[in-house]
Short mmCIF file of C-alpha atoms in Angstrom, two decimals:
data_model
loop_
_atom_site.label_atom_id
_atom_site.label_comp_id
_atom_site.label_asym_id
_atom_site.label_seq_id
_atom_site.Cartn_x
_atom_site.Cartn_y
_atom_site.Cartn_z
CA MET A 1 -48.64 -42.25 -18.08
CA THR A 2 -45.83 -44.34 -16.58
CA ALA A 3 -45.04 -43.43 -12.99
CA ALA A 4 -41.58 -42.04 -12.33
CA PRO A 5 -39.29 -44.46 -10.52
CA SER A 6 -39.09 -43.95 -6.75
CA THR A 7 -35.94 -42.49 -5.31
CA LYS A 8 -34.09 -42.32 -2.04
CA ARG A 9 -31.16 -40.38 -0.62
CA CYS A 10 -27.69 -41.81 -0.22
CA PRO A 11 -26.85 -42.08 3.52
CA ALA A 12 -23.25 -41.11 2.79
CA CYS A 13 -23.57 -38.01 0.57
CA ALA A 14 -27.32 -37.29 0.76
CA GLU A 15 -27.66 -37.15 -3.02
CA GLU A 16 -30.82 -38.51 -4.65
CA ILE A 17 -30.49 -41.98 -6.19
CA HIS A 18 -32.79 -44.69 -7.50
CA ALA A 19 -34.65 -46.67 -4.86
CA ASP A 20 -33.22 -49.97 -6.12
CA ALA A 21 -29.63 -48.73 -6.32
CA VAL A 22 -27.05 -50.70 -4.34
CA LYS A 23 -24.24 -48.19 -4.96
CA CYS A 24 -24.41 -44.39 -5.07
CA LYS A 25 -23.63 -42.97 -8.51
CA HIS A 26 -22.36 -39.75 -6.91
CA CYS A 27 -19.93 -40.88 -4.21
CA GLY A 28 -19.53 -44.58 -5.04
CA GLU A 29 -20.57 -45.75 -1.55
CA ARG A 30 -22.47 -49.05 -1.37
CA ILE A 31 -25.98 -48.61 0.02
CA ASP A 32 -26.24 -52.15 1.36
CA GLY A 33 -23.21 -51.64 3.59
CA ALA A 34 -20.95 -54.08 1.75
CA PRO A 35 -17.33 -52.89 1.33
CA LEU A 36 -16.22 -51.74 -2.08
CA ALA A 37 -14.10 -54.23 -3.95
CA THR A 38 -10.45 -53.33 -4.10
CA PRO A 39 -9.08 -53.36 -7.67
CA THR A 40 -6.73 -56.28 -8.07
CA THR A 41 -4.37 -54.13 -10.15
CA ALA A 42 -3.88 -51.47 -7.48
CA PRO A 43 -0.43 -51.59 -5.84
CA HIS A 44 -0.17 -52.07 -2.09
CA ALA A 45 2.37 -50.63 0.30
CA ASP A 46 3.38 -54.05 1.62
CA GLU A 47 3.90 -55.63 -1.78
CA GLU A 48 7.34 -56.58 -3.04
CA LYS A 49 9.62 -53.67 -3.81
CA GLN A 50 9.26 -52.71 -7.46
CA LEU A 51 11.34 -50.36 -9.57
CA ILE A 52 9.35 -47.47 -11.05
CA TYR A 53 12.15 -45.54 -12.74
CA GLU A 54 15.92 -45.51 -13.06
CA GLY A 55 17.97 -43.14 -15.16
CA THR A 56 20.28 -40.16 -15.50
CA PRO A 57 19.51 -36.59 -16.59
CA SER A 58 19.05 -36.03 -20.31
CA TRP A 59 21.73 -34.15 -22.24
CA ARG A 60 19.06 -31.46 -22.61
CA ALA A 61 19.57 -30.60 -18.94
CA TYR A 62 23.18 -29.64 -19.80
CA PHE A 63 22.27 -27.90 -23.03
CA GLY A 64 23.84 -24.61 -21.88
CA SER A 65 27.20 -26.26 -21.13
CA TYR A 66 27.30 -28.15 -24.42
CA ALA A 67 26.26 -25.05 -26.39
CA LEU A 68 28.96 -22.95 -24.70
CA LEU A 69 31.65 -25.52 -25.49
CA GLY A 70 30.46 -25.74 -29.07
CA ALA A 71 30.64 -21.96 -29.43
CA LEU A 72 34.09 -21.64 -27.83
CA ALA A 73 35.69 -24.43 -29.84
CA PRO A 74 35.98 -22.58 -33.19
CA VAL A 75 37.03 -19.38 -31.42
CA ALA A 76 39.85 -21.20 -29.59
CA LEU A 77 40.90 -22.91 -32.82
CA TRP A 78 41.01 -19.65 -34.74
CA GLY A 79 42.92 -17.87 -31.97
CA SER A 80 45.47 -20.67 -31.72
CA VAL A 81 46.12 -20.59 -35.48
CA GLN A 82 46.48 -16.81 -35.48
CA ILE A 83 48.99 -16.91 -32.65
CA GLY A 84 51.00 -19.54 -34.51
CA ASP A 85 51.09 -17.38 -37.62
CA LEU A 86 52.20 -14.30 -35.65
CA LEU A 87 55.01 -16.25 -34.03
CA GLY A 88 56.05 -17.70 -37.38
CA VAL A 89 56.18 -21.27 -36.11
CA ALA A 90 57.00 -24.18 -38.41
CA TRP A 91 54.40 -26.51 -39.88
CA ALA A 92 54.63 -28.79 -36.85
CA GLY A 93 53.78 -25.89 -34.58
CA LYS A 94 50.86 -24.92 -36.78
CA LEU A 95 49.60 -28.50 -36.67
CA ALA A 96 49.84 -28.46 -32.89
CA ALA A 97 47.95 -25.17 -32.86
CA VAL A 98 45.06 -26.97 -34.57
CA ILE A 99 45.19 -30.22 -32.62
CA ILE A 100 45.51 -28.82 -29.09
CA PRO A 101 42.24 -26.79 -29.10
CA LEU A 102 40.39 -29.77 -30.59
CA VAL A 103 41.74 -32.11 -27.92
CA VAL A 104 40.89 -29.67 -25.12
CA THR A 105 37.35 -29.21 -26.46
CA ALA A 106 36.83 -32.97 -26.78
CA ALA A 107 38.08 -33.45 -23.22
CA ALA A 108 35.69 -30.76 -21.95
CA PHE A 109 32.77 -32.48 -23.70
CA ALA A 110 33.82 -35.81 -22.19
CA VAL A 111 34.05 -34.38 -18.66
CA THR A 112 30.64 -32.71 -18.97
CA THR A 113 29.11 -35.99 -20.14
CA LEU A 114 30.83 -37.87 -17.29
CA VAL A 115 29.44 -35.40 -14.74
CA ARG A 116 25.94 -35.76 -16.21
CA ARG A 117 26.02 -39.54 -16.16
CA SER A 118 27.37 -39.60 -12.61
CA VAL A 119 24.01 -38.31 -11.40
CA GLY A 120 21.58 -41.19 -11.05
CA VAL A 121 17.97 -41.40 -9.89
CA ARG A 122 16.36 -44.64 -8.76
CA ILE A 123 12.68 -44.69 -7.77
CA SER A 124 10.80 -47.67 -6.37
CA ASN A 125 7.28 -48.00 -5.01
CA ARG A 126 8.73 -47.33 -1.54
CA SER A 127 11.61 -44.89 -1.78
CA LEU A 128 13.63 -42.48 -3.90
CA GLU A 129 17.39 -42.60 -4.28
CA ARG A 130 19.70 -40.04 -5.84
CA SER A 131 23.40 -40.74 -6.33
CA SER A 132 26.10 -38.31 -7.44
CA GLY A 133 29.86 -37.99 -7.64
CA ILE A 134 32.59 -39.15 -10.01
CA LEU A 135 35.49 -40.13 -7.74
CA SER A 136 33.64 -40.11 -4.43
CA ARG A 137 30.01 -41.22 -4.27
CA ARG A 138 27.02 -39.86 -2.36
CA ILE A 139 23.61 -41.52 -2.15
CA GLU A 140 20.54 -39.77 -0.73
CA VAL A 141 17.44 -41.80 0.15
CA VAL A 142 13.98 -40.66 1.21
CA GLU A 143 11.01 -42.89 2.00
CA LEU A 144 7.90 -42.04 -0.03
CA TRP A 145 5.59 -41.89 2.98
CA ARG A 146 7.72 -39.09 4.45
CA ILE A 147 7.12 -36.81 1.48
CA ARG A 148 4.56 -34.13 2.33
CA ASP A 149 4.50 -32.17 -0.93
CA ILE A 150 5.56 -32.56 -4.55
CA THR A 151 5.67 -29.89 -7.26
CA TYR A 152 6.29 -29.89 -10.99
CA ARG A 153 7.86 -26.84 -12.63
CA GLN A 154 9.15 -25.88 -16.07
CA SER A 155 10.81 -22.75 -17.33
CA LEU A 156 10.33 -21.61 -20.92
CA LEU A 157 13.64 -23.24 -21.89
CA ASP A 158 12.63 -26.44 -20.07
CA ARG A 159 9.44 -26.61 -22.12
CA VAL A 160 11.40 -26.13 -25.35
CA LEU A 161 13.86 -28.88 -24.32
CA ASP A 162 11.04 -31.14 -23.01
CA ILE A 163 12.47 -31.53 -19.50
CA ALA A 164 11.25 -30.46 -16.07
CA HIS A 165 12.11 -30.10 -12.39
CA ILE A 166 10.29 -32.22 -9.83
CA ASP A 167 10.70 -30.93 -6.27
CA LEU A 168 9.84 -33.15 -3.32
CA PHE A 169 9.61 -31.82 0.25
CA SER A 170 9.81 -34.36 3.05
CA THR A 171 9.84 -34.58 6.83
CA ASP A 172 13.22 -36.28 6.66
CA VAL A 173 15.78 -34.26 8.65
CA THR A 174 18.75 -35.14 6.43
CA THR A 175 16.89 -34.75 3.12
CA PRO A 176 14.17 -32.08 3.53
CA LYS A 177 14.21 -31.30 -0.20
CA PHE A 178 14.76 -33.80 -2.99
CA GLU A 179 15.05 -32.54 -6.57
CA ILE A 180 14.76 -34.58 -9.75
CA ALA A 181 15.84 -32.47 -12.72
CA GLY A 182 16.41 -32.97 -16.40
CA MET A 183 14.67 -36.31 -16.90
CA ARG A 184 12.78 -37.00 -20.12
CA ALA A 185 9.01 -37.67 -19.99
CA SER A 186 9.03 -35.81 -16.68
CA ARG A 187 5.26 -35.33 -16.58
CA GLU A 188 4.66 -39.08 -16.71
CA LEU A 189 7.34 -39.60 -14.06
CA PHE A 190 5.69 -36.96 -11.87
CA GLU A 191 2.34 -38.79 -12.04
CA LYS A 192 3.94 -42.12 -11.12
CA ILE A 193 5.77 -40.64 -8.14
CA ARG A 194 2.67 -38.81 -6.90
CA ASP A 195 0.55 -41.98 -7.04
CA ALA A 196 3.21 -44.03 -5.27
CA ILE A 197 3.53 -41.39 -2.53
CA GLU A 198 -0.22 -41.36 -1.94
CA ILE A 199 -0.34 -45.16 -1.63
CA GLN A 200 2.48 -45.17 0.93
CA ARG A 201 0.97 -42.32 2.95
CA GLN A 202 -2.47 -43.92 3.05
CA SER A 203 -1.00 -47.25 4.12
CA ARG A 204 0.53 -45.52 7.16
CA ARG A 205 -2.43 -43.20 7.66
CA VAL A 206 -0.25 -40.12 7.16
CA MET A 207 -2.50 -37.08 6.80
CA GLY A 208 -1.79 -34.59 4.06
CA LEU A 209 -2.62 -33.70 0.49
CA ILE A 210 -0.31 -34.43 -2.40
CA GLU A 211 -0.96 -32.06 -5.30
#
């Protein structure tokens, strides 16, 4: 009968491993004391600033506003025509009664779209920026290493529309809470942000758990 291979215990995690093993299969620690090789593809906090994401909220985030405008448009058109008939206006007045509600509805759609596109999110491997405003402009910036917690949440409607809210809580006095809402592929974006935060925190030896 062949003798069973001899074993030893890992000095790092105390799990049983093969006697000839040079790296623990349980914790990954090298038994010979040599440092683990750092993957060449892993990003580093001191590397050149790289853009992770840049975009504006999806129209799905404003679904309620668009749906309300779409529902009110035919009602306003019908009411305008009825009023014109009651007043007995000429054909020009009746034409205006049709055109005016359509123009107002189109303008409301345009303003809603302009407001949506005025909100911008820019995320790099070092910081997050959020800009807003149509006439005046406001830009909020928070460094990734300052973020102490990040959460991902979806309501039932969010899941139907395939959008989400990503909340970030930081130690920054001016921006204690940073919200990213209405972006498409939000789960993938959440994973990228979480990984970038962890890299920045580890590089500065900031204690804390990002979940």
